[in-house]
Coordinates of N, CA and C in Angstrom, one line a residue:
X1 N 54.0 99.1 114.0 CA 55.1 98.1 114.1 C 55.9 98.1 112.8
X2 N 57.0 97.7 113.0 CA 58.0 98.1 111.8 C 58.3 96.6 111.3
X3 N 58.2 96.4 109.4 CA 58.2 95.2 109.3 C 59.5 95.1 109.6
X4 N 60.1 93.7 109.7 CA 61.3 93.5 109.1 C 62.5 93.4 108.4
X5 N 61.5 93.0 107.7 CA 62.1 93.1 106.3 C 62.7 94.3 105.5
X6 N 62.0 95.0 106.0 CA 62.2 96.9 105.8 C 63.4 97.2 106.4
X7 N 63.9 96.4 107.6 CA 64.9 96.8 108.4 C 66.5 97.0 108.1
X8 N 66.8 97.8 107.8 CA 68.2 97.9 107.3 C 69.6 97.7 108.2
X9 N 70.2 97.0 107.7 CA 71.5 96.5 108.4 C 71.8 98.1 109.5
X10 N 72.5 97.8 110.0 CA 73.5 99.2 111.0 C 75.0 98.9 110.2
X11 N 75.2 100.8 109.7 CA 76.7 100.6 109.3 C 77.6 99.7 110.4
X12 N 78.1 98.9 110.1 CA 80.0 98.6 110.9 C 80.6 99.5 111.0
X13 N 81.0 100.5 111.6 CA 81.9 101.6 111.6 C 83.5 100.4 112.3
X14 N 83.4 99.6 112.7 CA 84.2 99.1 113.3 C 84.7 98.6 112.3
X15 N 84.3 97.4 111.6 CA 84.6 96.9 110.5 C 85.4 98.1 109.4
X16 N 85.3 98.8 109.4 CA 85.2 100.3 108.1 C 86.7 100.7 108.5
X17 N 87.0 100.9 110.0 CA 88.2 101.3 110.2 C 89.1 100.3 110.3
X18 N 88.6 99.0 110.6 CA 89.7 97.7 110.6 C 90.1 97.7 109.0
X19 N 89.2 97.6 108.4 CA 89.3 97.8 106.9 C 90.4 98.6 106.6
X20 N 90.2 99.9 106.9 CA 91.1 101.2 106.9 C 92.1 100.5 106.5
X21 N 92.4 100.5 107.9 CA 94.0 99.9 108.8 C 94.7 98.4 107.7
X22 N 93.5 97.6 107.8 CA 94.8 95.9 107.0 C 94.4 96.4 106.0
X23 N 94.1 97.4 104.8 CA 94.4 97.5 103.4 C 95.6 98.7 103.6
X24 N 96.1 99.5 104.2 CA 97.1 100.2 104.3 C 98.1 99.4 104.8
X25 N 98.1 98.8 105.4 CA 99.1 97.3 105.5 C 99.4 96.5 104.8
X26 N 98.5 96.3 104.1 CA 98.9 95.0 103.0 C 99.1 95.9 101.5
X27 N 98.4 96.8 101.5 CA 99.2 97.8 100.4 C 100.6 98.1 100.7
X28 N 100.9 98.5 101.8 CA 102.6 98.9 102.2 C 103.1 97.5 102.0
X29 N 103.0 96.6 101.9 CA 103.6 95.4 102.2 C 104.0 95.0 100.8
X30 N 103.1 94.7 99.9 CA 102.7 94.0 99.0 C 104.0 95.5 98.0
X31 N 103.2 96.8 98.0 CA 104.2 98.0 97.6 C 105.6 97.6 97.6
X32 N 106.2 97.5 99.0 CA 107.1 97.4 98.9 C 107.8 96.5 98.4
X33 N 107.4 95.1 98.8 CA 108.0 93.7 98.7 C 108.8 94.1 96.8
X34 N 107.2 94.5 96.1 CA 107.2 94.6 94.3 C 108.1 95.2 94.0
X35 N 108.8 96.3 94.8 CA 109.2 97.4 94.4 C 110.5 97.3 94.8
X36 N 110.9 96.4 95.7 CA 112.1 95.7 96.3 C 112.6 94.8 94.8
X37 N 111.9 93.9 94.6 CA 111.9 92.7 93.7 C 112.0 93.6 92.4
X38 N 111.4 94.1 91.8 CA 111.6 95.0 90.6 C 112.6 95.7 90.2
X39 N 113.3 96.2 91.6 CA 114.6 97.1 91.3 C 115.5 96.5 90.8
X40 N 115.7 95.2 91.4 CA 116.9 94.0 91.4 C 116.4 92.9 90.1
X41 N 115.3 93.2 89.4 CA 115.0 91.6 88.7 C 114.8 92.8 87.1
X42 N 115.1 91.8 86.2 CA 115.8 91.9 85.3 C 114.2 91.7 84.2
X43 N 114.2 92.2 82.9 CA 112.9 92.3 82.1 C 111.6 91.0 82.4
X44 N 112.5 90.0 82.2 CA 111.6 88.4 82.4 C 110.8 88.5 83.8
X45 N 111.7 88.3 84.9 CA 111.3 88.3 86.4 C 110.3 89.7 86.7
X46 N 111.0 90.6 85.9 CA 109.8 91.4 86.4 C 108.4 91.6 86.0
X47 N 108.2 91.2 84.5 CA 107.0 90.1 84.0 C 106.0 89.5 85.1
X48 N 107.1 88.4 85.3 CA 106.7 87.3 86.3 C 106.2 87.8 87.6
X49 N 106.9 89.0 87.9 CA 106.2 89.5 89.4 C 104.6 90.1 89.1
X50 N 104.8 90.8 87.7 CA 103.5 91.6 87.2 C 102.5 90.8 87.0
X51 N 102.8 89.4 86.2 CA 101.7 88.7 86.0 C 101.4 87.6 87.4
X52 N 102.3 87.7 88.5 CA 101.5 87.2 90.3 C 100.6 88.3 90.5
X53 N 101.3 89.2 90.6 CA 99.9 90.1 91.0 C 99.1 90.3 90.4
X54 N 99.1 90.2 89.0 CA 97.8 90.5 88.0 C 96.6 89.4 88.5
X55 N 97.4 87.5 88.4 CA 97.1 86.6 89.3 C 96.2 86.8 90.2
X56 N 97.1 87.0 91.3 CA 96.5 87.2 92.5 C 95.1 87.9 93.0
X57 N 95.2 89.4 92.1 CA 94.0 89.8 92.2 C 92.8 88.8 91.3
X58 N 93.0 88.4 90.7 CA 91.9 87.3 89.8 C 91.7 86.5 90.6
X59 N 92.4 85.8 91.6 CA 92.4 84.5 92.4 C 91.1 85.3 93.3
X60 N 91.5 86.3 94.2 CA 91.0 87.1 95.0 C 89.2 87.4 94.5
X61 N 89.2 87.9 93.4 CA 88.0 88.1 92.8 C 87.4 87.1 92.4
X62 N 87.8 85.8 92.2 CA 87.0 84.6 92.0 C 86.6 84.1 93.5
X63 N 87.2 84.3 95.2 CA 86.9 84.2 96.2 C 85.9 84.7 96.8
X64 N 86.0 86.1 96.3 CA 85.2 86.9 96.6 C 83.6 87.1 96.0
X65 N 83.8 86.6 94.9 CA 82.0 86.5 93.9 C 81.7 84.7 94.4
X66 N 82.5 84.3 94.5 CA 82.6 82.6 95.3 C 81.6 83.1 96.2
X67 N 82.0 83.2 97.7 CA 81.4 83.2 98.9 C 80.3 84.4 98.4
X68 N 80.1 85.3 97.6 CA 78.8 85.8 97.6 C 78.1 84.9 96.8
X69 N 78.0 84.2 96.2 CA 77.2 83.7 95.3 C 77.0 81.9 96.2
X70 N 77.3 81.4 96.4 CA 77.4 80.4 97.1 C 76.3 79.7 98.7
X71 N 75.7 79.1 98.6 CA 74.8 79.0 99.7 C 75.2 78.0 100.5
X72 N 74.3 78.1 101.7 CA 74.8 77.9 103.2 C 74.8 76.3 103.2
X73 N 73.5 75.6 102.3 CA 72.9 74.5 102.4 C 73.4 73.3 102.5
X74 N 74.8 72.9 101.9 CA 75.5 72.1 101.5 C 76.0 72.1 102.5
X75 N 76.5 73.4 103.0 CA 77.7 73.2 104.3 C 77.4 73.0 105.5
X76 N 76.2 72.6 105.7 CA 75.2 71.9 106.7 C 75.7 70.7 106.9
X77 N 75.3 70.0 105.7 CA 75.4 68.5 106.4 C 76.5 68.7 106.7
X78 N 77.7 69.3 105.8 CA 79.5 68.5 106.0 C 79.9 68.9 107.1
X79 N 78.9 70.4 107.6 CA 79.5 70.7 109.1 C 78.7 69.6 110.2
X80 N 77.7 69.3 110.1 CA 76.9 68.5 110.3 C 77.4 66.5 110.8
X81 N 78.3 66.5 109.8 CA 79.3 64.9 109.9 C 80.5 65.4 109.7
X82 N 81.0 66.9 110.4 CA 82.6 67.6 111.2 C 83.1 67.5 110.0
X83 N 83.0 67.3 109.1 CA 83.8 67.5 108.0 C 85.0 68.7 108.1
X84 N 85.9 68.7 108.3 CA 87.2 69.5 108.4 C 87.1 70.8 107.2
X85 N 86.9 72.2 108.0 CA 86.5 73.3 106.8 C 85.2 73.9 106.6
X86 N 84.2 72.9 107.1 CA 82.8 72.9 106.8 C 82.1 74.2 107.5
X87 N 82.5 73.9 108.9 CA 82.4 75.0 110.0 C 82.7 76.7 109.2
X88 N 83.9 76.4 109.0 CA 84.9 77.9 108.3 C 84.2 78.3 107.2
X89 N 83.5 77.3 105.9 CA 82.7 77.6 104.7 C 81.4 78.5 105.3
X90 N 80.7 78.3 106.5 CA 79.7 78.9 106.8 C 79.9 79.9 107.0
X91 N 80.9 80.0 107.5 CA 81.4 81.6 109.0 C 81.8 82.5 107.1
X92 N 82.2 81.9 106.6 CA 82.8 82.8 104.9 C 81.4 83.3 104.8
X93 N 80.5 82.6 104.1 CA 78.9 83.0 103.8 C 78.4 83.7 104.7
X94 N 78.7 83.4 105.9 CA 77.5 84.4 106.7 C 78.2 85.1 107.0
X95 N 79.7 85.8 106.4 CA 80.2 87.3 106.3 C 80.5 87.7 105.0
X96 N 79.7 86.6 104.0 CA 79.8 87.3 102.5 C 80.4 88.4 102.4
X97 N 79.5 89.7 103.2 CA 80.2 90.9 102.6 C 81.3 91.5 102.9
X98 N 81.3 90.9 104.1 CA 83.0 91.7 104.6 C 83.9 90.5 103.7
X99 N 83.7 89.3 103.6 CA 85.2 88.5 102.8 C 84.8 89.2 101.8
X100 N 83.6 89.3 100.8 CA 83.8 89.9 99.4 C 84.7 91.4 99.6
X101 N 84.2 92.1 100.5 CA 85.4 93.7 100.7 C 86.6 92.7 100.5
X102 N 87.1 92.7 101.6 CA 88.3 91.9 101.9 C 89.0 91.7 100.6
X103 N 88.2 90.2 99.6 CA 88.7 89.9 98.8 C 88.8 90.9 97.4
X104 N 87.6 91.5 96.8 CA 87.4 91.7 95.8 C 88.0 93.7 95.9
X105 N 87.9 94.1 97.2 CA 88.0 95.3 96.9 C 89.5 95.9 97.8
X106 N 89.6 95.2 99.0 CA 91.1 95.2 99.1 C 91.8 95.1 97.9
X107 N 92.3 93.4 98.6 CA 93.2 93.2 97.5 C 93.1 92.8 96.3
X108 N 92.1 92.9 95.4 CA 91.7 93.5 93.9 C 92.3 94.6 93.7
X109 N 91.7 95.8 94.3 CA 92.1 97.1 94.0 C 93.6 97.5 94.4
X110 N 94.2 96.1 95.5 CA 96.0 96.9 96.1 C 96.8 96.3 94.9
X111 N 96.0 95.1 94.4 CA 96.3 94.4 93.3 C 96.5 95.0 92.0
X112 N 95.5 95.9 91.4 CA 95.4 96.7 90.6 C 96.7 97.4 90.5
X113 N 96.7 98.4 91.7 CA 97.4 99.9 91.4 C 98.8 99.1 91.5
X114 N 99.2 98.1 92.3 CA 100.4 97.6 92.2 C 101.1 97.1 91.1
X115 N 100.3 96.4 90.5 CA 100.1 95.9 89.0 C 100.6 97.0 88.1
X116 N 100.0 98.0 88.0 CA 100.3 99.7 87.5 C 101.5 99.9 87.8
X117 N 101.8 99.7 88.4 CA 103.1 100.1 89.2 C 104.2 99.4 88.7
X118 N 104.1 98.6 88.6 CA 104.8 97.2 88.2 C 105.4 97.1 86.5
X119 N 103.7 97.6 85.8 CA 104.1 97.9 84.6 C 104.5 99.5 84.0
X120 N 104.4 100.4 85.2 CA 105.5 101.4 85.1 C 106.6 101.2 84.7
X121 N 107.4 100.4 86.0 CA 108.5 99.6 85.8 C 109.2 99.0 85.1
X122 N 108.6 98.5 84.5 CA 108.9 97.6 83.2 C 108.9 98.3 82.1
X123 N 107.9 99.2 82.0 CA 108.0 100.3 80.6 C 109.2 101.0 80.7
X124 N 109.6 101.8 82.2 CA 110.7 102.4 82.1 C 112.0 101.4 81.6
X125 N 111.9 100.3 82.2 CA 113.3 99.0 81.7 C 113.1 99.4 80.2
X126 N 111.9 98.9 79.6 CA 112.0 98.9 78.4 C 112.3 100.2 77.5
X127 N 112.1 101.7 78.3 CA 112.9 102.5 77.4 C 113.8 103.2 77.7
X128 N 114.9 101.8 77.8 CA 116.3 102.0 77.7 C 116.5 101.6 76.7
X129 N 116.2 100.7 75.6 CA 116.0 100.0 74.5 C 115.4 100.8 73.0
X130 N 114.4 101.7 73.6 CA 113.8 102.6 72.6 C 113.7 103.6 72.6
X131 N 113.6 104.0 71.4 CA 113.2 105.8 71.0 C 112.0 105.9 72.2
X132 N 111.2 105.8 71.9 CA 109.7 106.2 71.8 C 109.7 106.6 73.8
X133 N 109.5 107.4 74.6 CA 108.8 107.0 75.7 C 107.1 106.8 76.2
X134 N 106.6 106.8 74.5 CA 105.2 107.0 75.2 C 104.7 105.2 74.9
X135 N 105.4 104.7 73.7 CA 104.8 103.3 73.6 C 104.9 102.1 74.8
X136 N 106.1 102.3 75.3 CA 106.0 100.8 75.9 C 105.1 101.5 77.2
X137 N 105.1 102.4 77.9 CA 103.8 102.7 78.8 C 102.9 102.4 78.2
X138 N 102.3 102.7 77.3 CA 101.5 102.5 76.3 C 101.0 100.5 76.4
X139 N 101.9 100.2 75.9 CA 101.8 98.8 75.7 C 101.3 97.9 76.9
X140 N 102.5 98.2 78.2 CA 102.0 97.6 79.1 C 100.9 97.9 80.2
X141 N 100.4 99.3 80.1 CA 98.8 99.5 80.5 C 98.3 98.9 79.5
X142 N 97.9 99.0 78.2 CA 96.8 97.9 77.6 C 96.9 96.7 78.3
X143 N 97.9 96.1 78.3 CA 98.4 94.6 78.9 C 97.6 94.6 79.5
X144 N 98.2 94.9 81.3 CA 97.8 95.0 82.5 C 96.2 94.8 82.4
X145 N 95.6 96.1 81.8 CA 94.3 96.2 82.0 C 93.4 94.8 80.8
X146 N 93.9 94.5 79.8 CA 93.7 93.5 79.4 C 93.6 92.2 80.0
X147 N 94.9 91.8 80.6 CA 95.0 90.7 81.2 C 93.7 90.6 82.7
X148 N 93.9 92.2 83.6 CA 93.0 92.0 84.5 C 91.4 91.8 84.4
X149 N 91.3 92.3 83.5 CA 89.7 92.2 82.9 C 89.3 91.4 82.5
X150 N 90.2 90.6 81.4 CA 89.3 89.7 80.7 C 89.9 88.4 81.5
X151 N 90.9 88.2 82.9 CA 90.6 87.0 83.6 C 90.1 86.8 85.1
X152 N 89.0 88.9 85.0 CA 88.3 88.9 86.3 C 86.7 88.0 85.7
X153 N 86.9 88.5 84.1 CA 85.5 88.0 83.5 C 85.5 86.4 83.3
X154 N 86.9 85.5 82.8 CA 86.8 84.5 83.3 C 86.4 84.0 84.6
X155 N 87.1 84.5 85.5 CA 87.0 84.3 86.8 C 85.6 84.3 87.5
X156 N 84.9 85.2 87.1 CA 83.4 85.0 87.5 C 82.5 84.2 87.1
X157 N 82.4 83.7 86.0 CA 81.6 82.7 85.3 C 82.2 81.7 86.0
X158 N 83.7 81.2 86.6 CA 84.0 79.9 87.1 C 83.2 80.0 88.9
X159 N 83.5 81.0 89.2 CA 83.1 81.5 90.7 C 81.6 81.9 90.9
X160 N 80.9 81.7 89.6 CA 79.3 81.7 89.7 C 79.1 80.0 90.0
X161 N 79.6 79.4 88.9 CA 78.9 78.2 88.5 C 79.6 76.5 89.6
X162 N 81.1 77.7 90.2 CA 81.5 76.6 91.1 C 81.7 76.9 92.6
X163 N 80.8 77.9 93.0 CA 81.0 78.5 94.3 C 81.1 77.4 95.2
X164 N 80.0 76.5 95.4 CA 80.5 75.5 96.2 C 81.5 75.1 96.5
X165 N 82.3 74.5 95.7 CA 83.8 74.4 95.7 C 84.6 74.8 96.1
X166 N 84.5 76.3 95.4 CA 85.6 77.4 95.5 C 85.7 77.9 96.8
X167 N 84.4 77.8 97.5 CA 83.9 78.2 99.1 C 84.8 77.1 99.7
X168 N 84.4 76.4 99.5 CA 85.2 74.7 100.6 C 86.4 75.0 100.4
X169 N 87.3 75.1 99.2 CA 88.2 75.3 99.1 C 89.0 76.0 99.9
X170 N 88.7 77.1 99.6 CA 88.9 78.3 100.4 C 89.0 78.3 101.9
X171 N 88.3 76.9 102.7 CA 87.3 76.8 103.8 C 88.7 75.9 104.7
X172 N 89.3 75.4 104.0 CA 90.1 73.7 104.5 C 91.6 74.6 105.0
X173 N 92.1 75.4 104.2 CA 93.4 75.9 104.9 C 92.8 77.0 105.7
X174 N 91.9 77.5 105.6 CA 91.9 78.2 107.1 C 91.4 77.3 108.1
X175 N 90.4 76.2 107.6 CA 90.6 75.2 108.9 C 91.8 75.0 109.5
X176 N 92.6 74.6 108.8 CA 93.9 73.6 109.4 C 94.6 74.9 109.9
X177 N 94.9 76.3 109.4 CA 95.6 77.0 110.0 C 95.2 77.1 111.7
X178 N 93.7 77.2 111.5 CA 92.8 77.0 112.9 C 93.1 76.1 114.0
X179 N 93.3 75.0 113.4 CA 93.9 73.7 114.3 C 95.2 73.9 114.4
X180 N 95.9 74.6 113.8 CA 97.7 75.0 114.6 C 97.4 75.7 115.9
X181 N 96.7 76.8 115.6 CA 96.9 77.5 116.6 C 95.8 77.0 118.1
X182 N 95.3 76.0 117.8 CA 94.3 75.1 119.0 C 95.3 74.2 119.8
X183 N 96.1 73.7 118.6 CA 96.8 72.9 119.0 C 98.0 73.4 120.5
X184 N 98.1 75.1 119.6 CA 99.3 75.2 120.7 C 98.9 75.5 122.1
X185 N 97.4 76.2 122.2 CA 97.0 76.4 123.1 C 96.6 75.8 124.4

């Protein structure tokens, strides 16, 4: 008899190709939107678009070490006395690992290379201004990878110590998106 505990999940192959598919979507999306916005926005704004996505992937990676780190316990009682969200905080945790893909390695990583991209962009603006073409590339990869690292390392110590939270959080606008579409039905 085979223990249990021994027993190893079954690949998702289903999951793996859904995967596929919404990260080549939301990479083309996110690609373009940046690359739209960039062409037309001027040194500042383009900044500002680099440091959303630098953002965003940090927001993403704090959701995603959130709901892995985070337990079911709490979200008992609140689902327990309907608390609005409570329900949705569970369904997060008992797919930990697909939201953590989702969050931390989708759009982290679409986040990433876009980011790269971004600060391509901005190096080339900037050497219209300078001799040099190898510094401001130069400059703004240190950036980029500066900024993404040391506020994915913030970001985890906050998403260790406040998963609870961060889970619920996370839990209440996909509730309520939930109830739009109940409502219309």
């Amino acid at each position: 008899m085979s223990d249990p505990k021994k027993k190893q999940k079954q690949t998702d192959y289903r999951w793996i190709i859904t995967i596929f598919f919404v990260t080549i979507l939301i990479s083309a999306t996110i690609s373009f939107t940046s690359s739209v916005i960039m062409e037309r926005a001027g040194l500042l704004e383009a900044f500002l678009v680099l440091f959303f996505i630098v953002f965003l992937g940090i927001i993403f990676d704090i959701i995603g070490v959130a709901v892995m780190s985070a337990k079911e316990k709490p979200f008992h009682s609140m689902a327990a006395k309907k608390v609005p969200g409570a329900a949705e905080a569970l369904k997060l945790i008992r797919n930990a690992e697909k939201v953590s893909n989702f969050c931390n390695d989708v759009v982290g990583d679409i986040c990433g290379v876009v980011s790269g991209s971004a600060a391509t962009a901005i190096a080339l603006q900037t050497l219209r201004h300078m001799q040099s073409d190898v510094l401001p590339n130069l400059i703004m990869s240190a950036l980029v990878a500066g900024l993404t690292i040391s506020g994915k390392a913030f970001g985890k110590n906050i998403a260790m110590t406040k998963s609870t939270q961060i889970v619920f959080l996370v839990s209440k606008p996909i509730y309520y998106i939930k109830s739009l579409f109940k409502k219309k039905k």
